[in-house]
């Protein structure tokens, strides 16, 4: 395939404009709130959390680049929550930042209720700036859910309740940022572990709980790495199918439907509820904490069970991952799209696995070194508890992502970023076309079969897009394998009694609504025997023309 015929996307070399002003590291602390409205009328309370966003005067490379965002922990059943959560951001320019802090009521069964927002513009900052110290701000009701404030208005009118909620926060400058990168970025570390019994049941995944009882469950993980993510790590989605551009940019009926469905899918996988676990590390200006690598290994269950994980690293260094090998039984259009929450740009994506080393003081490539997988070595799973020492493990991580296609020429830069964050852990970044990687993954899958008592996989349905190459029900679509996607789509069309290459009923429905004129012309041409297949390039150009209109 020539360069002109390659699908658009992948590595984007657009340079990031450097900062022309001094930059600073800023700590934002959300202390507490009071007088929040009742969001859960059954308990007469709320489950509040803060979702914050920062804007600065830094130029962006693309209008779709996401703003910096951060979420506090949730305080259960409280109208007077105390969070004491901090967000530390480096690279803030001397003209300051704009902070928007929205308070929500967490509601996993429905949508999170909006309880109001606070907006702050710090103005100019420097090392002598006095900062904001436990300042109380009125929470604006703009955009808040009417249901939450309906009862509050009634109580206010009879003089029993003050109308406005209050949010107390602090903002301080910790010092000058050494790296003049032209962007702000998160430097403190925190993590989330999300559980979903429902997704576990749909996916056919069982795991043992703390008491050793086997239950349906599904685990999704988020861990904030210390920035900055190198400016070179900048990848756009790949438009390998005509509908992909509309899906990411939410254009056209088809694109909007798919975009909304994928956002919903992300929210289901990374769901916040009472089972969600949260933790944060004490900030060290010298660099990432040594325990960060150990926490990462715990989230991966060390080397137990031969797991393979699919992951995305966002532009702000948030690592999201779940266990989703090619054989994993859950129907996702694109696993990396789900992890990124349909973000147009990310830093890196692919798959990874963990291997335990027989000799912690020797490199993985040493001829005397043995690993689990693929060898049986003493001192850990499956018969003993895993060693709690990052130096006893190797992270093998790749760029196996058809959605974003990270450029393997940038592997040394990505390796340096991971080594900085996971102190002590041996890191090896490999290209997805490396034959050695294929052998390593094969060994991992063999261990999974051998140590299958740790996790149970299964397919609960055989829907249109859950067919493997042999036509049997089996794992999800591999986001790194375009041919697999084509095969499954073709198989789905054949199941409906259509000929190879034909358009499915759903696709036809979209075409009728979006392009009625073309649909009618196609029917006329078909009646006259003039119908012909369009090339992939023609379809892509046609879709781009429709989006522009």
PDB file of N, CA and C in Angstrom, residues 238-281:
ATOM      1  N   UNK A 238      -6.647   6.313  13.651  1.00  0.00           N
ATOM      2  CA  UNK A 238      -6.422   5.943  12.254  1.00  0.00           C
ATOM      3  C   UNK A 238      -7.763   5.713  11.573  1.00  0.00           C
ATOM      4  N   UNK A 239      -7.948   6.364  10.445  1.00  0.00           N
ATOM      5  CA  UNK A 239      -9.231   6.295   9.741  1.00  0.00           C
ATOM      6  C   UNK A 239      -9.219   5.142   8.742  1.00  0.00           C
ATOM      7  N   UNK A 240      -9.162   3.891   9.292  1.00  0.00           N
ATOM      8  CA  UNK A 240      -9.040   2.729   8.413  1.00  0.00           C
ATOM      9  C   UNK A 240     -10.379   2.277   7.863  1.00  0.00           C
ATOM     10  N   UNK A 241     -11.494   2.818   8.384  1.00  0.00           N
ATOM     11  CA  UNK A 241     -12.820   2.542   7.839  1.00  0.00           C
ATOM     12  C   UNK A 241     -13.534   3.873   7.638  1.00  0.00           C
ATOM     13  N   UNK A 242     -14.473   3.892   6.711  1.00  0.00           N
ATOM     14  CA  UNK A 242     -15.108   5.157   6.355  1.00  0.00           C
ATOM     15  C   UNK A 242     -15.850   5.804   7.519  1.00  0.00           C
ATOM     16  N   UNK A 243     -16.369   4.993   8.434  1.00  0.00           N
ATOM     17  CA  UNK A 243     -17.170   5.554   9.524  1.00  0.00           C
ATOM     18  C   UNK A 243     -16.329   6.041  10.692  1.00  0.00           C
ATOM     19  N   UNK A 244     -15.006   5.772  10.693  1.00  0.00           N
ATOM     20  CA  UNK A 244     -14.185   6.044  11.867  1.00  0.00           C
ATOM     21  C   UNK A 244     -14.079   7.535  12.158  1.00  0.00           C
ATOM     22  N   UNK A 245     -13.871   8.348  11.100  1.00  0.00           N
ATOM     23  CA  UNK A 245     -13.754   9.787  11.318  1.00  0.00           C
ATOM     24  C   UNK A 245     -14.995  10.378  11.958  1.00  0.00           C
ATOM     25  N   UNK A 246     -16.160   9.999  11.457  1.00  0.00           N
ATOM     26  CA  UNK A 246     -17.405  10.487  12.040  1.00  0.00           C
ATOM     27  C   UNK A 246     -17.609   9.990  13.454  1.00  0.00           C
ATOM     28  N   UNK A 247     -17.133   8.771  13.734  1.00  0.00           N
ATOM     29  CA  UNK A 247     -17.274   8.199  15.071  1.00  0.00           C
ATOM     30  C   UNK A 247     -16.469   8.992  16.087  1.00  0.00           C
ATOM     31  N   UNK A 248     -15.222   9.360  15.761  1.00  0.00           N
ATOM     32  CA  UNK A 248     -14.380  10.102  16.694  1.00  0.00           C
ATOM     33  C   UNK A 248     -14.791  11.566  16.811  1.00  0.00           C
ATOM     34  N   UNK A 249     -15.214  12.167  15.710  1.00  0.00           N
ATOM     35  CA  UNK A 249     -15.533  13.589  15.730  1.00  0.00           C
ATOM     36  C   UNK A 249     -17.023  13.848  15.846  1.00  0.00           C
ATOM     37  N   UNK A 250     -17.800  12.779  16.008  1.00  0.00           N
ATOM     38  CA  UNK A 250     -19.245  12.859  16.226  1.00  0.00           C
ATOM     39  C   UNK A 250     -19.927  13.688  15.148  1.00  0.00           C
ATOM     40  N   UNK A 251     -19.680  13.322  13.884  1.00  0.00           N
ATOM     41  CA  UNK A 251     -20.300  13.996  12.756  1.00  0.00           C
ATOM     42  C   UNK A 251     -21.150  12.998  11.983  1.00  0.00           C
ATOM     43  N   UNK A 252     -22.267  13.465  11.432  1.00  0.00           N
ATOM     44  CA  UNK A 252     -23.177  12.591  10.723  1.00  0.00           C
ATOM     45  C   UNK A 252     -23.954  11.723  11.702  1.00  0.00           C
ATOM     46  N   UNK A 253     -25.072  11.208  11.264  1.00  0.00           N
ATOM     47  CA  UNK A 253     -25.910  10.401  12.141  1.00  0.00           C
ATOM     48  C   UNK A 253     -25.176   9.168  12.636  1.00  0.00           C
ATOM     49  N   UNK A 254     -24.523   8.440  11.719  1.00  0.00           N
ATOM     50  CA  UNK A 254     -23.800   7.234  12.088  1.00  0.00           C
ATOM     51  C   UNK A 254     -22.721   7.559  13.119  1.00  0.00           C
ATOM     52  N   UNK A 255     -21.951   8.629  12.853  1.00  0.00           N
ATOM     53  CA  UNK A 255     -20.863   9.005  13.752  1.00  0.00           C
ATOM     54  C   UNK A 255     -21.354   9.386  15.133  1.00  0.00           C
ATOM     55  N   UNK A 256     -22.457  10.137  15.184  1.00  0.00           N
ATOM     56  CA  UNK A 256     -22.992  10.564  16.477  1.00  0.00           C
ATOM     57  C   UNK A 256     -23.495   9.380  17.291  1.00  0.00           C
ATOM     58  N   UNK A 257     -24.159   8.436  16.619  1.00  0.00           N
ATOM     59  CA  UNK A 257     -24.674   7.254  17.321  1.00  0.00           C
ATOM     60  C   UNK A 257     -23.517   6.433  17.881  1.00  0.00           C
ATOM     61  N   UNK A 258     -22.498   6.182  17.046  1.00  0.00           N
ATOM     62  CA  UNK A 258     -21.358   5.383  17.499  1.00  0.00           C
ATOM     63  C   UNK A 258     -20.572   6.107  18.582  1.00  0.00           C
ATOM     64  N   UNK A 259     -20.390   7.416  18.430  1.00  0.00           N
ATOM     65  CA  UNK A 259     -19.648   8.190  19.425  1.00  0.00           C
ATOM     66  C   UNK A 259     -20.329   8.118  20.786  1.00  0.00           C
ATOM     67  N   UNK A 260     -21.640   8.296  20.790  1.00  0.00           N
ATOM     68  CA  UNK A 260     -22.381   8.241  22.053  1.00  0.00           C
ATOM     69  C   UNK A 260     -22.323   6.843  22.648  1.00  0.00           C
ATOM     70  N   UNK A 261     -22.421   5.820  21.799  1.00  0.00           N
ATOM     71  CA  UNK A 261     -22.384   4.441  22.292  1.00  0.00           C
ATOM     72  C   UNK A 261     -21.035   4.125  22.926  1.00  0.00           C
ATOM     73  N   UNK A 262     -19.949   4.621  22.321  1.00  0.00           N
ATOM     74  CA  UNK A 262     -18.623   4.349  22.855  1.00  0.00           C
ATOM     75  C   UNK A 262     -18.368   5.114  24.152  1.00  0.00           C
ATOM     76  N   UNK A 263     -18.859   6.352  24.239  1.00  0.00           N
ATOM     77  CA  UNK A 263     -18.765   7.089  25.502  1.00  0.00           C
ATOM     78  C   UNK A 263     -19.497   6.310  26.607  1.00  0.00           C
ATOM     79  N   UNK A 264     -20.670   5.803  26.273  1.00  0.00           N
ATOM     80  CA  UNK A 264     -21.448   5.042  27.252  1.00  0.00           C
ATOM     81  C   UNK A 264     -20.705   3.767  27.648  1.00  0.00           C
ATOM     82  N   UNK A 265     -20.074   3.143  26.668  1.00  0.00           N
ATOM     83  CA  UNK A 265     -19.311   1.933  26.925  1.00  0.00           C
ATOM     84  C   UNK A 265     -18.148   2.221  27.875  1.00  0.00           C
ATOM     85  N   UNK A 266     -17.468   3.348  27.642  1.00  0.00           N
ATOM     86  CA  UNK A 266     -16.369   3.753  28.529  1.00  0.00           C
ATOM     87  C   UNK A 266     -16.875   3.965  29.952  1.00  0.00           C
ATOM     88  N   UNK A 267     -18.009   4.613  30.090  1.00  0.00           N
ATOM     89  CA  UNK A 267     -18.571   4.871  31.416  1.00  0.00           C
ATOM     90  C   UNK A 267     -18.978   3.584  32.120  1.00  0.00           C
ATOM     91  N   UNK A 268     -19.427   2.601  31.364  1.00  0.00           N
ATOM     92  CA  UNK A 268     -19.799   1.320  31.981  1.00  0.00           C
ATOM     93  C   UNK A 268     -18.565   0.573  32.462  1.00  0.00           C
ATOM     94  N   UNK A 269     -17.505   0.584  31.666  1.00  0.00           N
ATOM     95  CA  UNK A 269     -16.284  -0.136  32.043  1.00  0.00           C
ATOM     96  C   UNK A 269     -15.580   0.574  33.194  1.00  0.00           C
ATOM     97  N   UNK A 270     -15.429   1.902  33.080  1.00  0.00           N
ATOM     98  CA  UNK A 270     -14.781   2.693  34.125  1.00  0.00           C
ATOM     99  C   UNK A 270     -15.859   3.344  35.006  1.00  0.00           C
ATOM    100  N   UNK A 271     -16.698   2.491  35.573  1.00  0.00           N
ATOM    101  CA  UNK A 271     -17.828   2.984  36.359  1.00  0.00           C
ATOM    102  C   UNK A 271     -17.398   3.323  37.782  1.00  0.00           C
ATOM    103  N   UNK A 272     -17.896   4.440  38.302  1.00  0.00           N
ATOM    104  CA  UNK A 272     -17.642   4.844  39.681  1.00  0.00           C
ATOM    105  C   UNK A 272     -18.858   4.479  40.526  1.00  0.00           C
ATOM    106  N   UNK A 273     -18.633   3.649  41.544  1.00  0.00           N
ATOM    107  CA  UNK A 273     -19.707   3.286  42.460  1.00  0.00           C
ATOM    108  C   UNK A 273     -19.083   2.913  43.802  1.00  0.00           C
ATOM    109  N   UNK A 274     -19.866   2.282  44.647  1.00  0.00           N
ATOM    110  CA  UNK A 274     -19.393   1.965  46.000  1.00  0.00           C
ATOM    111  C   UNK A 274     -18.268   0.939  46.005  1.00  0.00           C
ATOM    112  N   UNK A 275     -18.141   0.163  44.936  1.00  0.00           N
ATOM    113  CA  UNK A 275     -17.061  -0.818  44.864  1.00  0.00           C
ATOM    114  C   UNK A 275     -15.734  -0.203  44.428  1.00  0.00           C
ATOM    115  N   UNK A 276     -15.779   0.973  43.827  1.00  0.00           N
ATOM    116  CA  UNK A 276     -14.577   1.585  43.277  1.00  0.00           C
ATOM    117  C   UNK A 276     -13.562   1.885  44.384  1.00  0.00           C
ATOM    118  N   UNK A 277     -12.322   1.494  44.128  1.00  0.00           N
ATOM    119  CA  UNK A 277     -11.247   1.751  45.089  1.00  0.00           C
ATOM    120  C   UNK A 277     -10.395   2.920  44.584  1.00  0.00           C
ATOM    121  N   UNK A 278      -9.910   3.726  45.545  1.00  0.00           N
ATOM    122  CA  UNK A 278      -9.147   4.924  45.211  1.00  0.00           C
ATOM    123  C   UNK A 278      -7.959   5.064  46.153  1.00  0.00           C
ATOM    124  N   UNK A 279      -6.880   5.605  45.651  1.00  0.00           N
ATOM    125  CA  UNK A 279      -5.732   5.891  46.499  1.00  0.00           C
ATOM    126  C   UNK A 279      -4.869   6.964  45.867  1.00  0.00           C
ATOM    127  N   UNK A 280      -4.077   7.637  46.670  1.00  0.00           N
ATOM    128  CA  UNK A 280      -3.165   8.648  46.155  1.00  0.00           C
ATOM    129  C   UNK A 280      -1.840   8.555  46.894  1.00  0.00           C
ATOM    130  N   UNK A 281      -0.786   9.025  46.230  1.00  0.00           N
ATOM    131  CA  UNK A 281       0.545   9.005  46.786  1.00  0.00           C
ATOM    132  C   UNK A 281       0.948  10.412  47.228  1.00  0.00           C
TER     133      UNK A 281
END
